[in-house]
Amino acid sequence: MDLPVMHSTCINKTTIATFFCAVFHAIPFDQPNWLMSSSVRVRVRDLVRGQPNVCSSLAMQTQSHTTTDRHGYSLRFSPFEANHMLLATSQLYGLAGGGSLFLLAKNSTKDAQLSINEQNITELCRLEWSDGLFDVAWCPYAADIAATASGDGSLQIWSGLDVESVVTEQTPKEPLICLQEHKNEIYSLDWGEKWNYHTLLSASWDCTLKLWDCNRQNSITTFVGHNDLIYCAKYSPLIANLFASVSTDGHLNLWNSLDFAGKPLMSIEAHASEALSCDWSHFDRNVLLTGGSDGLIRGWDLRKMRTHIFELYSGEFAVRRLACSPHSATVLASANYDFTTRIWDLATGVSAQEINAQHTEFVCGLDWNPQRAHELADCGWDSVVNVYTPKCLT
């Protein structure tokens, strides 16, 4: 469940779904944008269009794919195959119904010369789960394995996510393992790399994080230190056993995955409102970012955490996801609730270098292709996936 205007209270999904059904009984669930009034939506579009550096899909070469009746929450490029990505989606905007995991293949450069209105990303396979899927992560040491996070409080580990298995119809329809301990939705997961490659990290709306060994059915550690819904947790790619988390309590917490007491190393108020996203620099081990419902992106230095080292303004609406570029130390992207994806280059200042207005709903998922310089993918509640290279980086 993802309610962009109601982040503050940990309420059961069925309760909220019932509430919205009662309040908005005259508006069908498949009606686009039923959570936002038309007047507010017009204001959002006007705000976006009035800003400099706004681009649409017509202004750049974009490959797109639509997942009808499935609303995008998260996507990740494969670390092994440059053209492959996984997309985690939910029915009914994540309020009710099931979820689907899509294995998508981006067509070759030659195929990309198709008309802008034609779909040019291929759906290789689709796996179903009984509840909404809110995040996905590839296994860092096996090319055909990935994990998903679900609204029923469980993690699923899937196999057969490769072309050979798809072609021979060997992709299992059920997960290899289902891990269930969280009491509410899991909104973030991260598969450890390098020092933590065998572990999964989950962050839940039950206000806890859990560390899992992929070979065990039970979690290794439960981490407690947030007072509200946890939206995001990420391992540091450069410091062993360190991870960060952010919550709607506004705090950024730092943790040691080897501390089995499950208490944070540090907790700071990162935003005066809800903190919804975080990410680490791939180049500077001391730098990480947070994004909040206040529309702010803040940079933090582990050596001086009393205050942020920089601040970017991403508009009136929430910053749902952040992604630091693996190709440039100063480049990052943000997915926003004003239906845009913004590209920033800190070397040029604090204004967004590019604002991509290719979506008609909240943008929720974002990822850089680790194998292709500056190639970016995003997804949103409009059921659309876009893959492109921002014009400011070409």
Coordinates of C-alpha atoms in Angstrom, one line a residue:
M1 CA 0.0 0.0 0.0
D2 CA 1.5 3.3 -1.0
L3 CA -0.5 6.4 0.0
P4 CA 1.5 9.5 -0.9
V5 CA -0.6 11.7 1.3
M6 CA -0.9 9.4 4.3
H7 CA 2.5 8.3 5.5
S8 CA 2.2 8.9 9.1
T9 CA 0.2 6.1 10.6
C10 CA 0.8 2.4 10.5
I11 CA -2.6 1.1 9.6
N12 CA -3.6 -2.3 8.3
K13 CA -3.9 -2.4 4.5
T14 CA -7.4 -3.9 4.5
T15 CA -8.6 -1.1 6.8
I16 CA -7.4 1.6 4.5
A17 CA -8.7 -0.1 1.4
T18 CA -12.1 -0.4 3.0
F19 CA -11.9 3.3 4.0
F20 CA -11.1 4.4 0.5
C21 CA -13.8 2.2 -1.0
A22 CA -16.3 3.9 1.3
V23 CA -15.1 7.5 0.7
F24 CA -14.5 7.1 -3.0
H25 CA -17.3 4.7 -3.7
A26 CA -18.3 6.7 -6.8
I27 CA -14.8 6.4 -8.3
P28 CA -13.8 3.0 -9.7
F29 CA -10.4 1.6 -8.6
D30 CA -9.3 1.5 -12.3
Q31 CA -10.0 5.2 -12.7
P32 CA -6.5 6.9 -13.2
N33 CA -5.4 9.1 -10.4
W34 CA -8.3 8.4 -8.1
L35 CA -6.2 9.4 -5.1
M36 CA -5.7 12.9 -6.5
S37 CA -8.3 15.5 -7.4
S38 CA -8.4 16.8 -10.9
S39 CA -7.6 20.4 -9.7
V40 CA -4.5 19.1 -7.8
R41 CA -3.4 17.1 -10.9
V42 CA -3.7 20.2 -13.1
R43 CA -1.6 22.2 -10.7
V44 CA 1.0 19.5 -10.6
R45 CA 1.3 19.4 -14.4
D46 CA 1.4 23.2 -14.6
L47 CA 4.2 23.3 -12.0
V48 CA 6.2 20.8 -13.9
R49 CA 5.6 22.4 -17.3
G50 CA 6.6 25.8 -16.0
Q51 CA 10.1 24.6 -15.0
P52 CA 13.2 24.7 -17.2
N53 CA 14.9 21.7 -18.7
V54 CA 11.6 19.7 -18.9
C55 CA 11.8 16.8 -21.4
S56 CA 9.2 14.4 -22.7
S57 CA 9.7 11.0 -24.4
L58 CA 9.5 12.9 -27.7
A59 CA 12.6 14.8 -26.8
M60 CA 14.8 11.7 -26.3
Q61 CA 15.1 8.2 -27.6
T62 CA 13.0 6.2 -25.1
Q63 CA 12.1 2.6 -25.1
S64 CA 8.8 1.9 -23.2
H65 CA 6.6 -1.0 -22.1
T66 CA 3.1 -1.0 -20.5
T67 CA 2.0 -3.6 -17.9
T68 CA -1.8 -3.3 -18.2
D69 CA -3.6 -3.3 -14.8
R70 CA -0.2 -3.7 -13.0
H71 CA 1.2 -0.5 -11.4
G72 CA 5.0 -0.2 -11.2
Y73 CA 6.8 0.1 -7.9
S74 CA 10.4 -1.0 -8.4
L75 CA 12.7 -2.1 -11.2
R76 CA 16.3 -3.3 -11.4
F77 CA 18.7 -3.8 -14.2
S78 CA 20.5 -7.2 -14.2
P79 CA 24.1 -7.1 -13.1
F80 CA 24.9 -9.9 -15.5
E81 CA 22.9 -9.1 -18.7
A82 CA 22.8 -5.5 -19.9
N83 CA 19.5 -5.7 -21.7
H84 CA 17.5 -7.4 -18.9
M85 CA 15.6 -5.9 -16.0
L86 CA 13.1 -7.0 -13.4
L87 CA 9.9 -5.0 -12.6
A88 CA 7.9 -5.4 -9.4
T89 CA 4.2 -4.4 -9.7
S90 CA 0.9 -4.4 -7.9
Q91 CA -2.8 -4.4 -8.7
L92 CA -5.0 -1.5 -7.8
Y93 CA -2.1 0.7 -6.9
G94 CA -1.0 -1.7 -4.2
L95 CA -4.2 -1.2 -2.1
A96 CA -5.6 -4.6 -2.9
G97 CA -5.2 -7.6 -5.1
G98 CA -2.0 -9.4 -6.2
G99 CA 1.4 -8.6 -7.6
S100 CA 3.4 -9.5 -10.7
L101 CA 7.1 -9.8 -11.3
F102 CA 8.1 -9.2 -14.9
L103 CA 11.4 -10.1 -16.6
L104 CA 11.8 -7.6 -19.4
A105 CA 14.4 -7.4 -22.2
K106 CA 15.4 -4.2 -23.8
N107 CA 15.6 -4.6 -27.6
S108 CA 18.8 -4.1 -29.5
T109 CA 19.9 -0.7 -30.8
K110 CA 18.7 -1.6 -34.3
D111 CA 15.3 -2.5 -33.0
A112 CA 15.2 0.8 -31.1
Q113 CA 14.7 2.7 -34.3
L114 CA 11.0 1.7 -34.2
S115 CA 8.2 4.4 -34.1
I116 CA 8.0 6.2 -30.8
N117 CA 4.5 4.8 -30.3
E118 CA 5.5 1.2 -30.6
Q119 CA 6.5 -0.9 -27.6
N120 CA 10.1 -1.9 -27.9
I121 CA 10.8 -3.7 -24.6
T122 CA 9.9 -7.4 -24.6
E123 CA 8.2 -9.2 -21.8
L124 CA 10.1 -12.5 -21.4
C125 CA 8.2 -13.9 -18.5
R126 CA 5.7 -13.0 -15.7
L127 CA 5.4 -14.5 -12.2
E128 CA 2.4 -14.0 -9.9
W129 CA 2.1 -13.5 -6.2
S130 CA -1.0 -13.3 -4.0
D131 CA -0.2 -9.8 -2.7
G132 CA 1.3 -6.6 -4.1
L133 CA 5.1 -6.6 -4.9
F134 CA 6.8 -3.4 -3.7
D135 CA 10.5 -4.0 -4.3
V136 CA 12.9 -6.4 -6.2
A137 CA 16.6 -7.2 -6.1
W138 CA 18.8 -9.4 -8.2
C139 CA 21.0 -12.0 -6.5
P140 CA 24.6 -10.6 -6.9
Y141 CA 26.1 -14.1 -7.5
A142 CA 23.5 -16.0 -9.6
A143 CA 22.3 -14.6 -12.9
D144 CA 18.8 -16.2 -12.8
I145 CA 17.8 -15.6 -9.1
A146 CA 16.1 -12.5 -7.5
A147 CA 14.1 -11.6 -4.5
T148 CA 10.8 -9.6 -4.1
A149 CA 9.2 -7.8 -1.2
S150 CA 5.4 -8.2 -0.7
G151 CA 2.5 -6.5 1.0
D152 CA 1.8 -9.6 3.0
G153 CA 5.0 -9.2 5.0
S154 CA 6.9 -11.9 3.1
L155 CA 10.0 -12.1 0.9
Q156 CA 10.1 -14.4 -2.1
I157 CA 13.2 -15.8 -3.8
W158 CA 12.6 -16.7 -7.4
S159 CA 14.7 -18.7 -9.9
G160 CA 14.8 -19.3 -13.6
L161 CA 14.9 -15.6 -14.5
D162 CA 17.1 -16.1 -17.6
V163 CA 16.5 -16.5 -21.3
E164 CA 17.5 -20.2 -21.4
S165 CA 14.9 -21.1 -18.6
V166 CA 12.3 -18.9 -20.3
V167 CA 12.8 -20.5 -23.8
T168 CA 12.7 -24.0 -22.4
E169 CA 9.8 -23.2 -20.1
Q170 CA 11.8 -24.2 -17.1
T171 CA 11.1 -21.0 -15.0
P172 CA 9.3 -22.2 -11.9
K173 CA 5.9 -20.5 -11.3
E174 CA 6.4 -20.6 -7.5
P175 CA 9.3 -19.1 -5.5
L176 CA 12.1 -21.3 -4.3
I177 CA 11.7 -19.9 -0.8
C178 CA 9.2 -17.7 1.0
L179 CA 10.5 -15.9 4.1
Q180 CA 7.8 -14.6 6.4
E181 CA 8.3 -12.9 9.8
H182 CA 7.3 -9.2 9.2
K183 CA 3.8 -8.3 10.5
N184 CA 3.1 -5.6 7.8
E185 CA 4.1 -4.7 4.3
I186 CA 7.8 -4.9 3.3
Y187 CA 8.6 -1.9 1.2
S188 CA 12.3 -2.3 0.7
L189 CA 14.9 -5.1 0.3
D190 CA 18.5 -5.1 -0.6
W191 CA 20.7 -8.1 -1.4
G192 CA 24.1 -7.7 0.1
E193 CA 27.2 -7.6 -2.2
K194 CA 30.9 -8.2 -1.6
W195 CA 31.0 -8.8 2.2
N196 CA 27.3 -9.5 2.6
Y197 CA 26.5 -11.3 -0.7
H198 CA 24.7 -14.2 1.1
T199 CA 22.3 -11.9 3.1
L200 CA 19.0 -10.1 2.4
L201 CA 18.0 -7.0 4.2
S202 CA 14.3 -6.2 4.5
A203 CA 12.5 -3.0 5.7
S204 CA 8.9 -3.1 6.8
W205 CA 5.9 -1.0 7.8
D206 CA 6.0 -2.9 11.1
C207 CA 8.8 -0.5 12.0
T208 CA 11.5 -3.1 11.9
L209 CA 14.3 -4.3 9.7
K210 CA 15.4 -7.9 9.3
L211 CA 18.6 -9.6 8.2
W212 CA 18.2 -12.9 6.4
D213 CA 20.6 -15.7 5.4
C214 CA 19.3 -17.0 2.1
N215 CA 20.0 -20.6 3.3
R216 CA 17.9 -20.3 6.4
Q217 CA 14.1 -20.0 6.9
N218 CA 14.4 -17.7 9.9
S219 CA 15.9 -14.2 10.1
I220 CA 19.3 -13.7 11.7
T221 CA 18.6 -10.4 13.4
T222 CA 15.7 -8.0 13.9
F223 CA 16.7 -4.3 14.0
V224 CA 14.6 -1.9 16.1
G225 CA 15.2 1.8 16.2
H226 CA 12.5 3.6 14.1
N227 CA 9.2 4.8 15.5
D228 CA 7.2 4.7 12.2
L229 CA 6.9 3.0 8.8
I230 CA 10.3 2.2 7.2
Y231 CA 10.4 2.9 3.5
C232 CA 14.0 2.2 2.4
A233 CA 17.1 0.4 3.6
K234 CA 20.4 0.1 1.7
Y235 CA 23.8 -1.5 2.3
S236 CA 26.8 0.6 1.8
P237 CA 28.6 -0.5 -1.4
L238 CA 32.0 0.6 0.0
I239 CA 31.9 -0.1 3.8
A240 CA 31.6 -3.6 5.1
N241 CA 28.5 -4.5 7.2
L242 CA 27.1 -0.9 7.2
F243 CA 23.6 -0.1 6.1
A244 CA 21.3 2.9 6.3
S245 CA 17.5 3.2 6.7
V246 CA 14.9 5.9 6.5
S247 CA 11.4 6.1 7.9
T248 CA 8.3 8.2 8.1
D249 CA 9.5 9.3 11.5
G250 CA 11.9 11.5 9.5
H251 CA 15.0 9.8 10.8
L252 CA 18.1 8.4 9.0
N253 CA 19.5 5.5 11.0
L254 CA 22.9 3.8 10.5
W255 CA 23.4 0.1 11.4
N256 CA 26.0 -2.6 11.8
S257 CA 24.7 -5.8 10.3
L258 CA 27.0 -7.8 12.6
D259 CA 25.4 -6.2 15.7
F260 CA 23.0 -8.9 16.8
A261 CA 21.5 -6.6 19.5
G262 CA 19.7 -4.9 16.6
K263 CA 20.3 -1.2 17.7
P264 CA 21.3 1.7 15.5
L265 CA 24.8 3.0 15.5
M266 CA 23.4 6.5 14.9
S267 CA 20.0 8.1 14.4
I268 CA 19.6 11.7 13.1
E269 CA 16.5 13.7 12.0
A270 CA 17.1 13.9 8.3
H271 CA 13.8 15.6 7.4
A272 CA 11.2 17.5 9.4
S273 CA 8.6 15.4 7.6
E274 CA 8.6 11.8 6.3
A275 CA 11.9 10.3 4.9
L276 CA 11.0 8.0 2.1
S277 CA 14.3 7.2 0.2
C278 CA 18.0 6.8 0.6
D279 CA 21.0 5.8 -1.4
W280 CA 24.8 5.6 -1.1
S281 CA 27.5 7.1 -3.4
H282 CA 29.3 4.6 -5.4
F283 CA 32.5 6.7 -5.3
D284 CA 32.8 8.3 -1.9
R285 CA 32.4 5.9 1.0
N286 CA 31.3 8.7 3.4
V287 CA 28.5 10.1 1.3
L288 CA 24.8 9.1 1.3
L289 CA 21.6 10.8 0.3
T290 CA 18.0 11.0 1.7
G291 CA 14.8 12.1 0.1
G292 CA 11.6 13.1 1.8
S293 CA 8.0 14.1 1.5
D294 CA 9.1 17.7 1.8
G295 CA 10.5 17.5 -1.7
L296 CA 14.1 17.8 -0.5
I297 CA 17.1 15.7 -1.3
R298 CA 19.9 16.0 1.4
G299 CA 23.5 14.8 1.3
W300 CA 25.2 13.5 4.4
D301 CA 28.9 12.9 5.3
L302 CA 29.6 10.1 7.8
R303 CA 32.4 12.2 9.2
K304 CA 30.1 15.1 10.2
M305 CA 26.5 14.0 10.6
R306 CA 25.3 17.0 12.7
T307 CA 23.9 18.6 9.5
H308 CA 23.6 17.9 5.8
I309 CA 26.4 18.9 3.5
F310 CA 24.1 19.9 0.6
E311 CA 20.3 20.2 -0.1
L312 CA 18.4 19.9 -3.4
Y313 CA 14.9 21.0 -4.0
S314 CA 12.9 18.6 -6.1
G315 CA 9.5 20.3 -6.0
E316 CA 6.4 20.5 -3.8
F317 CA 5.8 16.7 -3.8
A318 CA 7.6 13.8 -2.3
V319 CA 10.9 12.2 -3.4
R320 CA 10.0 8.6 -3.6
R321 CA 13.3 7.1 -4.8
L322 CA 16.9 8.1 -5.2
A323 CA 19.6 6.5 -7.4
C324 CA 23.3 7.6 -7.3
S325 CA 25.0 7.0 -10.7
P326 CA 27.5 4.1 -10.8
H327 CA 29.2 6.0 -13.7
S328 CA 29.7 9.5 -12.3
A329 CA 30.5 10.6 -8.8
T330 CA 28.4 13.8 -9.1
V331 CA 25.3 12.5 -10.9
L332 CA 22.1 11.3 -9.3
A333 CA 18.4 10.8 -10.2
S334 CA 15.2 11.1 -8.2
A335 CA 11.7 9.7 -8.8
N336 CA 9.0 12.0 -7.6
Y337 CA 5.3 12.2 -6.9
D338 CA 4.9 15.1 -9.3
F339 CA 5.1 12.5 -12.1
T340 CA 8.7 13.4 -13.0
T341 CA 12.2 11.9 -12.9
R342 CA 14.9 14.5 -12.3
I343 CA 18.6 14.3 -13.1
W344 CA 21.1 16.2 -11.0
D345 CA 24.8 16.9 -11.5
L346 CA 26.3 18.3 -8.4
A347 CA 29.3 19.5 -10.4
T348 CA 27.0 22.1 -12.1
G349 CA 25.0 23.4 -9.1
V350 CA 21.9 22.6 -7.1
S351 CA 19.3 22.8 -9.9
A352 CA 18.1 19.8 -11.7
Q353 CA 19.9 19.5 -15.1
E354 CA 16.9 17.7 -16.6
I355 CA 13.3 17.0 -15.6
N356 CA 11.7 14.1 -17.5
A357 CA 7.9 14.3 -17.6
Q358 CA 7.2 11.0 -19.2
H359 CA 4.7 9.7 -16.7
T360 CA 1.1 10.5 -15.9
E361 CA 1.1 9.0 -12.3
F362 CA 3.5 8.9 -9.4
V363 CA 7.0 7.7 -10.4
C364 CA 8.1 5.0 -7.9
G365 CA 10.9 2.9 -9.4
L366 CA 14.3 4.0 -10.6
D367 CA 17.6 2.4 -11.6
W368 CA 20.8 3.0 -13.5
N369 CA 22.1 0.3 -15.8
P370 CA 25.4 -0.8 -14.3
Q371 CA 26.7 -2.0 -17.6
R372 CA 25.7 1.0 -19.9
A373 CA 26.9 4.4 -19.0
H374 CA 24.1 6.8 -18.1
E375 CA 21.3 4.5 -19.1
L376 CA 18.3 5.0 -16.8
A377 CA 15.0 3.2 -16.3
D378 CA 11.9 4.4 -14.3
C379 CA 8.4 3.1 -13.7
G380 CA 5.3 4.4 -12.1
W381 CA 1.7 4.0 -11.2
D382 CA 0.7 4.6 -14.8
S383 CA 1.9 1.1 -15.6
V384 CA 4.6 2.4 -17.9
V385 CA 8.3 1.5 -17.9
N386 CA 10.8 3.8 -19.7
V387 CA 14.4 3.2 -20.5
Y388 CA 16.5 6.1 -21.8
T389 CA 19.7 8.1 -21.6
P390 CA 19.0 11.6 -20.2
K391 CA 19.8 14.3 -22.8
C392 CA 22.0 16.2 -20.3
L393 CA 24.3 13.1 -20.1
T394 CA 24.7 12.4 -23.8

